[in-house]
Coordinates of C-alpha atoms in Angstrom, one line a residue:
Chain A
D1 CA 1.9 -6.7 -18.4
T2 CA 2.9 -5.7 -14.9
E3 CA 0.4 -2.9 -14.3
V4 CA -2.7 -2.4 -12.3
T5 CA -5.0 -0.1 -14.2
Q6 CA -7.6 2.1 -12.5
T7 CA -10.3 4.1 -14.1
P8 CA -11.3 6.8 -14.0
K9 CA -8.3 8.8 -12.7
H10 CA -10.6 11.5 -11.3
L11 CA -14.3 11.4 -10.4
V12 CA -16.6 14.1 -9.1
M13 CA -20.0 13.0 -7.8
G14 CA -22.9 14.3 -5.9
M15 CA -24.2 12.7 -2.8
T16 CA -27.2 11.1 -4.6
N17 CA -25.2 9.7 -7.6
K18 CA -24.3 6.2 -8.2
K19 CA -20.8 5.6 -9.7
S20 CA -18.3 2.8 -10.0
L21 CA -14.5 2.6 -9.8
K22 CA -12.8 0.0 -11.9
C23 CA -9.5 -1.9 -11.4
E24 CA -7.9 -4.3 -13.8
Q25 CA -4.8 -6.5 -13.8
H26 CA -3.5 -9.2 -16.1
M27 CA -0.6 -10.5 -14.0
G28 CA -2.6 -13.6 -12.9
H29 CA -2.8 -12.3 -9.3
R30 CA -5.6 -14.0 -7.3
A31 CA -5.7 -11.4 -4.4
M32 CA -7.0 -7.9 -5.0
Y33 CA -7.5 -5.0 -2.6
W34 CA -9.2 -1.7 -2.2
Y35 CA -7.5 1.0 -0.1
K36 CA -8.7 4.5 0.8
Q37 CA -6.2 7.3 1.3
K38 CA -6.9 10.7 2.7
A39 CA -4.5 13.5 2.0
K40 CA -1.2 13.3 3.9
K41 CA -2.3 10.0 5.5
P42 CA -1.3 6.4 4.9
P43 CA -3.6 4.1 2.9
E44 CA -6.3 2.3 4.9
L45 CA -7.5 -1.1 3.9
M46 CA -11.1 -1.5 2.9
F47 CA -11.6 -4.8 1.2
V48 CA -9.7 -7.9 0.1
Y49 CA -10.7 -10.4 -2.5
S50 CA -9.0 -13.8 -2.6
Y51 CA -9.9 -16.1 -5.5
E52 CA -12.7 -13.7 -6.4
K53 CA -14.3 -14.1 -3.0
L54 CA -14.5 -11.4 -0.4
S55 CA -12.2 -12.4 2.4
I56 CA -11.7 -9.2 4.3
N57 CA -14.2 -6.3 4.9
E58 CA -12.7 -3.7 7.3
S59 CA -16.1 -2.6 8.6
V60 CA -16.6 -0.4 5.6
P61 CA -20.1 1.4 5.3
S62 CA -22.5 -0.2 3.0
R63 CA -22.5 2.8 0.6
F64 CA -19.3 1.1 -0.7
S65 CA -20.0 -2.1 -2.5
P66 CA -17.1 -4.1 -3.9
E67 CA -17.4 -6.7 -6.7
C68 CA -14.9 -9.1 -8.2
P69 CA -16.6 -10.5 -11.4
N70 CA -13.5 -12.4 -12.5
S71 CA -9.8 -12.9 -11.6
S72 CA -8.7 -9.8 -13.5
L73 CA -11.3 -7.2 -12.6
L74 CA -12.3 -5.5 -9.3
N75 CA -15.0 -2.9 -9.1
L76 CA -16.1 -0.6 -6.3
H77 CA -19.7 0.6 -6.5
L78 CA -20.5 3.9 -4.9
H79 CA -23.9 5.1 -3.8
A80 CA -25.1 7.9 -1.5
L81 CA -21.6 8.9 -0.5
Q82 CA -20.8 11.7 1.9
P83 CA -18.3 14.6 1.4
E84 CA -16.0 12.9 4.0
D85 CA -15.6 10.0 1.5
S86 CA -13.6 12.2 -0.8
A87 CA -10.2 10.6 -1.0
L88 CA -7.8 8.7 -3.3
Y89 CA -9.0 5.1 -3.8
L90 CA -6.2 2.7 -4.5
C91 CA -6.5 -0.7 -6.0
A92 CA -3.8 -3.3 -5.5
S93 CA -3.1 -6.9 -6.4
S94 CA -0.8 -9.6 -5.2
P95 CA 0.4 -12.9 -6.3
L96 CA -0.2 -15.9 -4.1
G97 CA 2.6 -18.1 -2.9
G98 CA 4.1 -16.2 0.0
Q99 CA 5.7 -13.3 -1.8
G100 CA 3.8 -10.6 0.1
K101 CA 4.3 -8.0 -2.6
L102 CA 1.4 -5.7 -3.5
F103 CA 1.3 -4.0 -6.9
F104 CA -0.7 -0.7 -6.7
G105 CA -2.6 1.2 -9.4
S106 CA -2.3 5.0 -9.6
G107 CA -5.6 5.5 -8.0
T108 CA -8.9 7.3 -8.5
Q109 CA -9.2 10.7 -6.9
L110 CA -12.8 11.0 -5.8
S111 CA -14.5 14.2 -4.8
V112 CA -18.0 14.1 -3.3
L113 CA -19.9 17.4 -3.4
Chain B
A1 CA -2.6 -5.9 16.6
Q2 CA 0.5 -4.6 14.8
T3 CA 1.6 -1.0 14.9
V4 CA 4.2 0.8 12.8
T5 CA 5.8 4.0 13.9
Q6 CA 7.7 6.5 11.7
S7 CA 9.0 9.2 14.0
Q8 CA 10.2 11.6 11.3
P9 CA 7.3 13.4 9.6
E10 CA 9.6 15.3 7.2
M11 CA 13.3 15.1 6.2
S12 CA 15.4 16.7 3.6
V13 CA 18.7 15.8 2.0
Q14 CA 21.1 17.3 -0.6
E15 CA 21.4 15.6 -3.9
A16 CA 24.1 12.9 -3.9
E17 CA 24.1 12.6 -0.2
T18 CA 22.9 9.7 2.0
V19 CA 19.8 9.8 4.2
T20 CA 18.3 7.3 6.7
L21 CA 14.6 7.0 7.4
S22 CA 13.5 5.4 10.7
C23 CA 10.8 2.9 11.3
T24 CA 9.9 0.8 14.4
Y25 CA 7.1 -1.7 14.7
D26 CA 5.4 -3.8 17.3
T27 CA 4.1 -7.3 16.8
S28 CA 3.9 -10.6 18.6
E29 CA 4.3 -12.5 15.3
N30 CA 7.4 -14.3 14.4
N31 CA 7.0 -14.6 10.7
Y32 CA 6.2 -11.5 8.8
Y33 CA 7.3 -9.1 6.0
L34 CA 8.5 -5.5 6.2
F35 CA 8.4 -3.1 3.3
W36 CA 9.2 0.4 2.3
Y37 CA 6.9 2.0 -0.2
K38 CA 7.4 5.2 -2.0
Q39 CA 4.6 7.6 -3.0
P40 CA 5.7 10.4 -5.3
P41 CA 3.5 13.3 -6.2
S42 CA 1.8 11.1 -8.8
R43 CA 0.4 9.3 -5.8
Q44 CA 1.1 5.8 -7.1
M45 CA 2.5 3.5 -4.4
I46 CA 5.8 2.0 -5.5
L47 CA 7.5 -0.9 -3.7
V48 CA 11.1 0.2 -2.8
I49 CA 12.3 -2.8 -0.8
R50 CA 11.1 -5.9 1.1
Q51 CA 12.5 -7.8 4.0
E52 CA 11.4 -11.2 5.2
A53 CA 11.6 -11.5 9.0
Y54 CA 13.2 -14.9 9.0
K55 CA 16.2 -13.6 7.0
Q56 CA 19.0 -12.1 9.0
Q57 CA 20.6 -10.6 5.9
N58 CA 19.6 -7.0 5.2
A59 CA 17.8 -6.4 1.9
T60 CA 19.4 -4.2 -0.7
E61 CA 18.0 -2.8 -4.0
N62 CA 20.6 -0.7 -5.8
R63 CA 20.9 2.6 -3.9
F64 CA 18.3 1.5 -1.2
S65 CA 19.2 -0.7 1.7
V66 CA 17.7 -1.5 5.1
N67 CA 19.0 -2.0 8.6
F68 CA 16.7 -4.7 10.0
Q69 CA 17.1 -5.3 13.7
K70 CA 14.5 -8.0 14.6
A71 CA 15.0 -8.0 18.4
A72 CA 14.8 -4.2 18.5
K73 CA 11.8 -4.3 16.0
S74 CA 13.5 -1.6 13.9
F75 CA 13.6 -1.4 10.1
S76 CA 15.3 1.7 8.8
L77 CA 15.8 2.7 5.1
K78 CA 19.1 4.1 3.8
I79 CA 19.1 5.9 0.5
S80 CA 22.6 6.4 -0.9
D81 CA 23.5 9.0 -3.6
S82 CA 20.1 10.7 -3.3
Q83 CA 18.5 11.8 -6.5
L84 CA 15.8 14.5 -7.2
G85 CA 13.4 11.7 -8.2
D86 CA 13.6 10.2 -4.7
T87 CA 11.5 13.1 -3.5
A88 CA 8.4 11.4 -2.2
M89 CA 6.4 10.2 0.8
Y90 CA 8.0 7.1 2.2
F91 CA 5.8 4.6 4.1
C92 CA 7.1 1.8 6.2
A93 CA 4.7 -1.2 6.3
F94 CA 4.3 -4.5 8.1
M95 CA 2.5 -7.5 6.7
K96 CA 1.7 -10.8 8.2
H97 CA 0.5 -13.7 6.1
E98 CA -3.1 -14.8 6.7
I99 CA -5.0 -17.6 5.1
S100 CA -8.5 -16.6 4.0
N101 CA -11.7 -18.6 4.4
S102 CA -11.4 -19.4 0.7
G103 CA -8.0 -20.9 1.2
G104 CA -6.1 -18.1 -0.5
S105 CA -3.5 -15.9 0.9
N106 CA -4.3 -12.5 2.3
Y107 CA -1.6 -9.9 2.7
K108 CA -2.8 -7.3 5.0
L109 CA -0.5 -4.3 5.1
T110 CA -0.2 -2.0 8.2
F111 CA 1.3 1.3 7.2
G112 CA 3.2 3.9 9.3
K113 CA 2.2 7.5 9.0
G114 CA 4.9 8.3 6.5
T115 CA 8.0 10.4 6.1
L116 CA 8.0 13.2 3.5
L117 CA 11.5 13.2 2.0
T118 CA 12.7 16.2 -0.1
V119 CA 15.9 15.9 -2.1
N120 CA 17.3 19.4 -2.7
P121 CA 19.5 20.2 -5.7

């Protein structure tokens, strides 16, 4: 299995809702990432987990809360989002050992109304 | 901090022809990786090719090859025999290897702004 699977593919939520994005990989990768991508822009790094511990937080607002419950699963919990948070959220994973290759999921397209 | 510059916002090429996408970067690091990622309309980021900075030999993957000029900090992508399926946004990316507090490896990608390539029939 060489895929990173993200669910849901599309999500519409109101500003008072609580929702979660899910990312799963079974490639044995021990680093996992959340990126945010606005239309016609490059992806921007949000969080990095290494060995299930948060190792990088790129000053992301607290309304985004990541969680890595095990080595295969990465969640992004969303609460009280703003319309400007509407974007494509990409998950990625990478093997350790100096390869430097990231494997991306197909993303969750989020719309905040 | 690293920066990656792609000076061509859009390019087009005829099917079966060759096209070169430009990328320059700025870093004080000596060991790093460079990548070209492709993002088709499906929006999934797909790795096209990877270059390790310590290797002088240019990377090649089938129809895709790079011209890596370390001293000039240039990393261009050549696509030969262009196909309609090559139509996509192409991002050049820089990565340096960092060791996290937990002892694992973090790979932090810095992307350029992208070049939208259209292959015309």
